[in-house]
Structure formats: C-alpha cells, structure tokens
Coordinates of N, CA and C in Angstrom, one line a residue:
M1 N 14.1 -20.7 -26.0 CA 13.4 -19.4 -26.0 C 14.3 -18.3 -26.6
E2 N 13.7 -17.4 -27.4 CA 14.5 -16.4 -28.1 C 15.0 -15.4 -27.0
N3 N 16.2 -14.8 -27.3 CA 16.6 -13.8 -26.4 C 16.0 -12.4 -26.9
A4 N 16.2 -11.4 -26.2 CA 15.6 -10.1 -26.5 C 16.1 -9.5 -27.8
N5 N 17.4 -9.7 -28.1 CA 17.9 -9.2 -29.4 C 17.1 -9.8 -30.6
Q6 N 16.9 -11.1 -30.5 CA 16.2 -11.8 -31.6 C 14.7 -11.3 -31.7
I7 N 14.1 -11.1 -30.5 CA 12.7 -10.7 -30.5 C 12.6 -9.3 -31.1
V8 N 13.6 -8.4 -30.7 CA 13.5 -7.0 -31.2 C 13.8 -7.0 -32.7
K9 N 14.7 -7.8 -33.2 CA 15.0 -7.9 -34.6 C 13.7 -8.3 -35.4
T10 N 13.0 -9.2 -34.9 CA 11.8 -9.6 -35.6 C 10.7 -8.6 -35.5
M11 N 10.8 -7.6 -34.6 CA 9.9 -6.5 -34.5 C 10.3 -5.4 -35.5
G12 N 11.5 -5.5 -36.0 CA 11.9 -4.5 -37.0 C 12.8 -3.4 -36.4
A13 N 13.1 -3.4 -35.2 CA 13.9 -2.4 -34.6 C 15.4 -2.8 -34.7
D14 N 16.3 -1.7 -34.7 CA 17.7 -2.0 -34.8 C 18.2 -2.4 -33.4
V15 N 19.1 -3.3 -33.4 CA 19.7 -3.8 -32.1 C 21.2 -3.6 -32.2
W16 N 21.8 -3.1 -31.2 CA 23.3 -3.0 -31.1 C 23.8 -4.4 -30.9
D17 N 24.4 -5.0 -32.0 CA 24.8 -6.3 -32.0 C 26.2 -6.4 -32.4
G18 N 27.1 -7.0 -31.6 CA 28.5 -7.1 -31.9 C 29.2 -5.8 -31.8
D19 N 30.1 -5.5 -32.7 CA 30.9 -4.3 -32.6 C 30.9 -3.6 -34.0
P20 N 29.8 -2.9 -34.3 CA 29.7 -2.3 -35.6 C 30.7 -1.1 -35.7
E21 N 30.9 -0.7 -37.0 CA 31.7 0.5 -37.3 C 31.1 1.7 -36.8
L22 N 31.7 2.5 -35.9 CA 31.2 3.7 -35.4 C 31.3 4.8 -36.3
I23 N 30.4 5.8 -36.3 CA 30.5 7.0 -37.1 C 31.4 8.0 -36.4
A24 N 32.3 8.6 -37.2 CA 33.3 9.5 -36.6 C 33.1 10.9 -37.0
D25 N 31.9 11.2 -37.7 CA 31.6 12.5 -38.1 C 31.2 13.4 -36.9
H26 N 32.1 14.3 -36.5 CA 32.0 15.0 -35.3 C 30.7 16.0 -35.3
D27 N 30.4 16.5 -36.5 CA 29.2 17.3 -36.6 C 27.9 16.5 -36.3
L28 N 27.9 15.3 -36.9 CA 26.7 14.4 -36.7 C 26.7 14.0 -35.2
L29 N 27.8 13.6 -34.7 CA 27.8 13.2 -33.2 C 27.4 14.4 -32.3
H30 N 27.8 15.6 -32.7 CA 27.3 16.8 -31.9 C 25.8 17.0 -32.0
R31 N 25.2 16.8 -33.2 CA 23.8 16.9 -33.4 C 23.0 15.8 -32.6
V32 N 23.5 14.6 -32.6 CA 22.9 13.5 -31.9 C 23.0 13.8 -30.4
Q33 N 24.1 14.3 -29.9 CA 24.3 14.6 -28.5 C 23.3 15.7 -28.1
A34 N 23.2 16.7 -29.0 CA 22.2 17.8 -28.7 C 20.8 17.3 -28.6
F35 N 20.5 16.3 -29.5 CA 19.1 15.7 -29.5 C 18.9 15.0 -28.2
T36 N 19.8 14.2 -27.8 CA 19.6 13.4 -26.5 C 19.6 14.3 -25.3
N37 N 20.4 15.4 -25.4 CA 20.4 16.4 -24.2 C 19.0 17.1 -24.2
R38 N 18.5 17.5 -25.3 CA 17.1 18.1 -25.3 C 16.1 17.2 -24.8
E39 N 16.2 15.9 -25.3 CA 15.2 14.9 -24.8 C 15.2 14.8 -23.3
A40 N 16.4 14.7 -22.7 CA 16.5 14.5 -21.3 C 16.0 15.8 -20.6
R41 N 16.3 17.0 -21.1 CA 15.8 18.2 -20.5 C 14.3 18.3 -20.5
L42 N 13.7 17.9 -21.7 CA 12.2 17.9 -21.7 C 11.6 17.0 -20.7
L43 N 12.1 15.8 -20.7 CA 11.6 14.8 -19.7 C 11.9 15.2 -18.3
D44 N 13.1 15.7 -18.0 CA 13.4 16.1 -16.6 C 12.5 17.3 -16.1
T45 N 12.1 18.1 -17.0 CA 11.3 19.3 -16.6 C 9.8 19.0 -16.8
G46 N 9.4 17.8 -17.0 CA 8.0 17.4 -17.1 C 7.3 17.8 -18.4
R47 N 8.0 18.1 -19.4 CA 7.4 18.6 -20.6 C 7.2 17.3 -21.6
V48 N 6.5 16.3 -21.0 CA 6.4 15.1 -21.8 C 5.5 15.2 -23.0
R49 N 4.5 16.0 -23.0 CA 3.7 16.2 -24.2 C 4.5 16.8 -25.3
E50 N 5.3 17.8 -25.0 CA 6.2 18.5 -26.0 C 7.2 17.4 -26.5
W51 N 7.8 16.6 -25.6 CA 8.7 15.6 -26.0 C 8.1 14.6 -27.0
L52 N 6.8 14.2 -26.7 CA 6.2 13.2 -27.6 C 5.8 13.8 -28.9
D53 N 5.2 15.0 -28.9 CA 4.8 15.7 -30.1 C 5.9 16.2 -31.0
E54 N 7.0 16.6 -30.4 CA 8.0 17.2 -31.3 C 9.2 16.4 -31.5
M55 N 9.5 15.4 -30.7 CA 10.7 14.6 -30.9 C 10.5 13.2 -31.3
I56 N 9.3 12.6 -31.1 CA 9.1 11.2 -31.3 C 8.4 11.0 -32.6
H57 N 9.0 10.1 -33.5 CA 8.4 9.8 -34.8 C 7.2 8.9 -34.6
P58 N 6.1 9.1 -35.4 CA 4.9 8.2 -35.2 C 5.1 6.7 -35.4
D59 N 6.2 6.4 -36.1 CA 6.5 4.9 -36.3 C 7.4 4.3 -35.2
I60 N 7.6 5.0 -34.1 CA 8.5 4.6 -33.1 C 8.2 3.2 -32.6
C61 N 9.3 2.5 -32.3 CA 9.2 1.2 -31.6 C 10.1 1.4 -30.4
Y62 N 9.5 1.8 -29.2 CA 10.3 2.2 -28.0 C 10.5 1.0 -27.1
V63 N 11.7 0.5 -27.1 CA 12.0 -0.7 -26.4 C 13.1 -0.5 -25.4
I64 N 12.9 -0.9 -24.1 CA 13.9 -0.9 -23.1 C 13.9 -2.3 -22.6
I65 N 15.1 -2.9 -22.6 CA 15.3 -4.2 -22.1 C 16.2 -4.2 -20.9
S66 N 15.9 -5.1 -19.9 CA 16.7 -5.2 -18.7 C 17.4 -6.6 -18.8
R67 N 18.6 -6.6 -18.6 CA 19.4 -7.8 -18.5 C 19.3 -8.4 -17.1
Q68 N 19.1 -9.7 -17.0 CA 19.0 -10.3 -15.7 C 20.4 -10.8 -15.3
L69 N 20.8 -10.4 -14.1 CA 22.1 -10.8 -13.6 C 21.8 -11.9 -12.5
R70 N 22.3 -13.1 -12.8 CA 22.0 -14.2 -11.9 C 23.3 -14.8 -11.4
Y71 N 23.2 -15.5 -10.2 CA 24.2 -16.3 -9.7 C 24.4 -17.5 -10.7
I72 N 25.7 -18.0 -10.7 CA 26.0 -19.1 -11.6 C 25.0 -20.3 -11.3
E73 N 24.7 -20.5 -10.0 CA 23.8 -21.7 -9.7 C 22.4 -21.5 -10.4
E74 N 22.0 -20.3 -10.5 CA 20.7 -20.1 -11.1 C 20.6 -20.2 -12.6
R75 N 21.8 -20.3 -13.3 CA 21.8 -20.4 -14.7 C 21.4 -21.8 -15.2
R76 N 21.3 -22.7 -14.3 CA 20.9 -24.1 -14.8 C 19.4 -24.1 -15.2
Y77 N 18.6 -23.1 -14.8 CA 17.3 -23.0 -15.3 C 17.2 -22.3 -16.6
S78 N 16.3 -22.6 -17.4 CA 16.2 -22.1 -18.8 C 15.3 -20.8 -18.8
L79 N 15.7 -19.8 -18.0 CA 15.0 -18.6 -17.9 C 15.6 -17.6 -18.9
P80 N 14.8 -16.7 -19.5 CA 15.4 -15.7 -20.4 C 16.4 -14.8 -19.7
D81 N 17.4 -14.4 -20.4 CA 18.4 -13.5 -19.8 C 17.9 -12.0 -19.9
S82 N 16.9 -11.7 -20.7 CA 16.5 -10.4 -20.9 C 14.9 -10.3 -20.7
V83 N 14.5 -9.2 -20.2 CA 13.1 -9.0 -20.0 C 12.8 -7.6 -20.5
F84 N 11.6 -7.4 -21.1 CA 11.2 -6.1 -21.6 C 10.6 -5.2 -20.4
I85 N 11.2 -4.0 -20.3 CA 10.6 -3.0 -19.4 C 9.5 -2.2 -20.2
Y86 N 9.9 -1.8 -21.4 CA 9.0 -1.1 -22.3 C 9.1 -1.8 -23.6
D87 N 7.9 -1.9 -24.3 CA 7.8 -2.4 -25.6 C 6.6 -1.6 -26.2
D88 N 6.8 -0.3 -26.5 CA 5.6 0.6 -26.8 C 5.7 1.1 -28.2
D89 N 4.6 1.4 -28.8 CA 4.5 2.1 -30.0 C 4.0 3.6 -29.7
H90 N 3.8 4.4 -30.7 CA 3.4 5.8 -30.4 C 2.1 5.9 -29.6
G91 N 1.2 5.1 -29.9 CA -0.1 5.1 -29.2 C 0.1 4.8 -27.7
A92 N 0.9 3.8 -27.4 CA 1.1 3.4 -26.0 C 1.9 4.5 -25.3
L93 N 2.8 5.2 -26.0 CA 3.5 6.3 -25.3 C 2.5 7.5 -25.1
D94 N 1.6 7.7 -26.1 CA 0.6 8.8 -25.9 C -0.2 8.5 -24.7
A95 N -0.6 7.2 -24.5 CA -1.4 6.8 -23.3 C -0.7 7.1 -22.0
R96 N 0.6 6.8 -22.0 CA 1.5 7.0 -20.8 C 1.5 8.5 -20.5
V97 N 1.7 9.3 -21.6 CA 1.8 10.8 -21.4 C 0.5 11.3 -20.8
E98 N -0.7 10.8 -21.4 CA -2.0 11.3 -20.9 C -2.2 10.9 -19.4
Q99 N -1.8 9.7 -19.1 CA -1.9 9.2 -17.7 C -1.0 10.1 -16.8
Q100 N 0.2 10.4 -17.2 CA 1.1 11.1 -16.3 C 0.6 12.6 -16.1
L101 N -0.1 13.1 -17.1 CA -0.6 14.5 -17.0 C -1.9 14.6 -16.4
H102 N -2.6 13.5 -16.2 CA -4.0 13.6 -15.6 C -3.9 14.1 -14.2
P103 N -4.8 15.1 -13.8 CA -4.7 15.7 -12.5 C -5.0 14.7 -11.3
Q104 N -5.6 13.6 -11.6 CA -5.9 12.6 -10.5 C -4.9 11.5 -10.4
N105 N -3.8 11.7 -11.1 CA -2.7 10.6 -11.1 C -2.0 10.7 -9.8
W106 N -2.3 9.8 -8.9 CA -1.8 9.8 -7.5 C -0.3 9.4 -7.5
R107 N 0.2 8.7 -8.5 CA 1.6 8.3 -8.5 C 2.5 9.5 -8.6
V108 N 2.1 10.6 -9.2 CA 3.0 11.8 -9.3 C 2.5 12.9 -8.3
N109 N 1.9 12.5 -7.2 CA 1.5 13.5 -6.2 C 2.0 13.1 -4.9
P110 N 3.0 13.7 -4.3 CA 3.6 15.0 -4.8 C 4.4 14.8 -6.1
H111 N 4.7 15.9 -6.7 CA 5.4 15.8 -8.0 C 6.8 15.2 -7.8
E112 N 7.2 14.5 -8.8 CA 8.6 13.9 -8.8 C 9.5 14.8 -9.6
A113 N 10.8 14.8 -9.2 CA 11.8 15.5 -9.9 C 12.8 14.4 -10.5
Y114 N 13.2 14.7 -11.7 CA 14.1 13.7 -12.4 C 15.3 14.4 -12.9
V115 N 16.4 13.6 -12.9 CA 17.6 14.1 -13.5 C 18.2 12.9 -14.3
R116 N 18.4 13.2 -15.6 CA 19.0 12.1 -16.5 C 20.4 12.6 -16.9
I117 N 21.3 11.7 -16.8 CA 22.7 11.9 -17.2 C 23.1 10.9 -18.2
G118 N 23.3 11.3 -19.4 CA 23.7 10.4 -20.5 C 25.2 10.5 -20.8
T119 N 25.8 9.3 -21.1 CA 27.2 9.3 -21.3 C 27.5 8.1 -22.2
N120 N 28.7 8.0 -22.7 CA 29.2 7.0 -23.6 C 28.4 6.9 -24.9
L121 N 28.1 8.0 -25.5 CA 27.3 8.1 -26.7 C 28.1 7.5 -27.8
E122 N 27.5 6.5 -28.5 CA 28.1 5.9 -29.7 C 27.0 5.9 -30.8
V123 N 27.4 6.1 -32.0 CA 26.5 6.2 -33.1 C 27.0 5.3 -34.3
T124 N 26.2 4.5 -34.9 CA 26.5 3.7 -36.0 C 25.3 3.8 -37.0
K125 N 25.5 3.3 -38.2 CA 24.5 3.3 -39.2 C 23.5 2.2 -38.8
G126 N 22.2 2.5 -39.0 CA 21.1 1.6 -38.7 C 20.9 0.7 -39.9
S127 N 19.8 0.0 -39.9 CA 19.5 -1.0 -41.0 C 19.0 -0.3 -42.3
A128 N 18.5 0.9 -42.2 CA 18.1 1.6 -43.4 C 19.1 2.7 -43.6
K129 N 19.3 3.2 -44.8 CA 20.3 4.2 -45.1 C 20.1 5.5 -44.4
D130 N 18.9 5.9 -44.1 CA 18.6 7.1 -43.4 C 18.3 7.0 -41.9
R131 N 18.8 5.8 -41.3 CA 18.5 5.5 -39.9 C 19.9 5.4 -39.2
L132 N 19.9 6.0 -38.0 CA 21.1 5.8 -37.2 C 20.7 5.0 -36.0
F133 N 21.7 4.3 -35.4 CA 21.5 3.6 -34.2 C 22.4 4.3 -33.1
V134 N 21.7 4.7 -32.1 CA 22.4 5.4 -31.0 C 22.4 4.6 -29.7
R135 N 23.6 4.5 -29.1 CA 23.7 3.8 -27.9 C 24.2 4.7 -26.8
T136 N 23.6 4.8 -25.7 CA 24.0 5.7 -24.7 C 23.7 5.0 -23.3
N137 N 24.6 5.2 -22.4 CA 24.3 4.8 -21.0 C 23.6 6.0 -20.3
W138 N 22.6 5.7 -19.5 CA 21.8 6.7 -18.8 C 21.8 6.4 -17.3
H139 N 22.0 7.4 -16.5 CA 21.7 7.3 -15.1 C 20.5 8.2 -14.8
L140 N 19.5 7.7 -14.3 CA 18.3 8.4 -14.1 C 18.1 8.4 -12.5
R141 N 17.9 9.6 -12.0 CA 17.6 9.7 -10.6 C 16.2 10.3 -10.5
R142 N 15.3 9.6 -9.7 CA 14.0 10.0 -9.5 C 13.8 10.4 -8.0
M143 N 13.4 11.6 -7.7 CA 13.2 12.1 -6.3 C 11.8 12.5 -6.1
R144 N 11.2 11.9 -5.1 CA 9.8 12.2 -4.9 C 9.6 13.0 -3.6
R145 N 10.1 12.5 -2.5 CA 10.2 13.2 -1.3 C 11.6 13.2 -0.8
Q146 N 11.9 13.8 0.3 CA 13.3 13.9 0.7 C 13.8 12.4 0.9
Y147 N 13.0 11.5 1.3 CA 13.5 10.2 1.6 C 13.1 9.2 0.5
E148 N 12.5 9.6 -0.6 CA 12.2 8.7 -1.7 C 13.1 9.0 -2.9
I149 N 14.2 8.4 -3.0 CA 15.1 8.6 -4.1 C 15.5 7.3 -4.7
D150 N 15.3 7.2 -6.0 CA 15.6 5.9 -6.8 C 16.6 6.3 -7.9
D151 N 17.5 5.4 -8.1 CA 18.5 5.5 -9.1 C 18.3 4.3 -10.1
F152 N 18.3 4.6 -11.4 CA 18.2 3.6 -12.4 C 19.4 3.9 -13.4
I153 N 20.1 2.8 -13.7 CA 21.2 2.9 -14.7 C 20.9 1.9 -15.8
Y154 N 20.8 2.5 -17.0 CA 20.5 1.6 -18.1 C 21.2 2.1 -19.4

C-alpha cells in the first residue's frame, strides 16, 4: 500500500521529503510568517469566510495527514502509517465554511474559541519555480465550554 507521501505526490501537491535546502532570505521568511500569523488570526476569530476568500487560492489541495504511532507488536500488520484527516479542494473547503457559518449548526453552539500557535517555520522551494513549501508545527487549542478543551498538535 502507498504511503501518504506517495499519494500526495500523485495528487500534485508538494511534500516535505528528506532534508531540502532551506531558504535563508529573512525578508521572505518574515512575509511567510506574517501570512501564517494572519491565517491563524482569521481562523481563531471565526472569520473563516474572509480566510477562504482572501487567502486561499482556487487551485488549493488542502491536505492534513496524521501519522499513526503504534506499538512494535502492532507493526506486524500491513496497515498504513498515515491517514488523511483532510484531503480537500476549494469547493470542499467552501462547503465546510458554509456549514460552519450556518445558524443551525449545532456543533458550534455554544460557540467555540480557538487558539493556534505556530512554530518551527521552515521554507524551501516547491516543485514549481513560483511555489514555496512551508512547514510549520501547530498547536491548536479548541475550547467550547469550561470543561471541553481539546488540544491538537500537528
């Protein structure tokens, strides 16, 4: 079975593979950091429509992969090491935004509060000359009620 990196490559997305040469242009790194900070701020403040319309390219391939951590005994099975959490194009993201903004969406009632913290920003050249590949570690905290707090690190 193909691993997630192979699957994503066949879909045409860039994959952080190996140890590519990092970009050291501090002005470019600052602009990329400002972009990711703005993205986090828009998402944290519930401005998802603005995020989608102003920051997301129509040709996006939005992929989030989760790596499976298993005990050594479980590795004898031929299960994939990676699973897709998201594998969306712009239309799928638009549908997610519409669903989140719908007044009868029970999942966000009461409203949720989010905090995203991005760190370890690295930038390298992508597969096309005008494309960058950005890798960042994120800590996402979702708070719904006083006792409903979830942490996601990806």
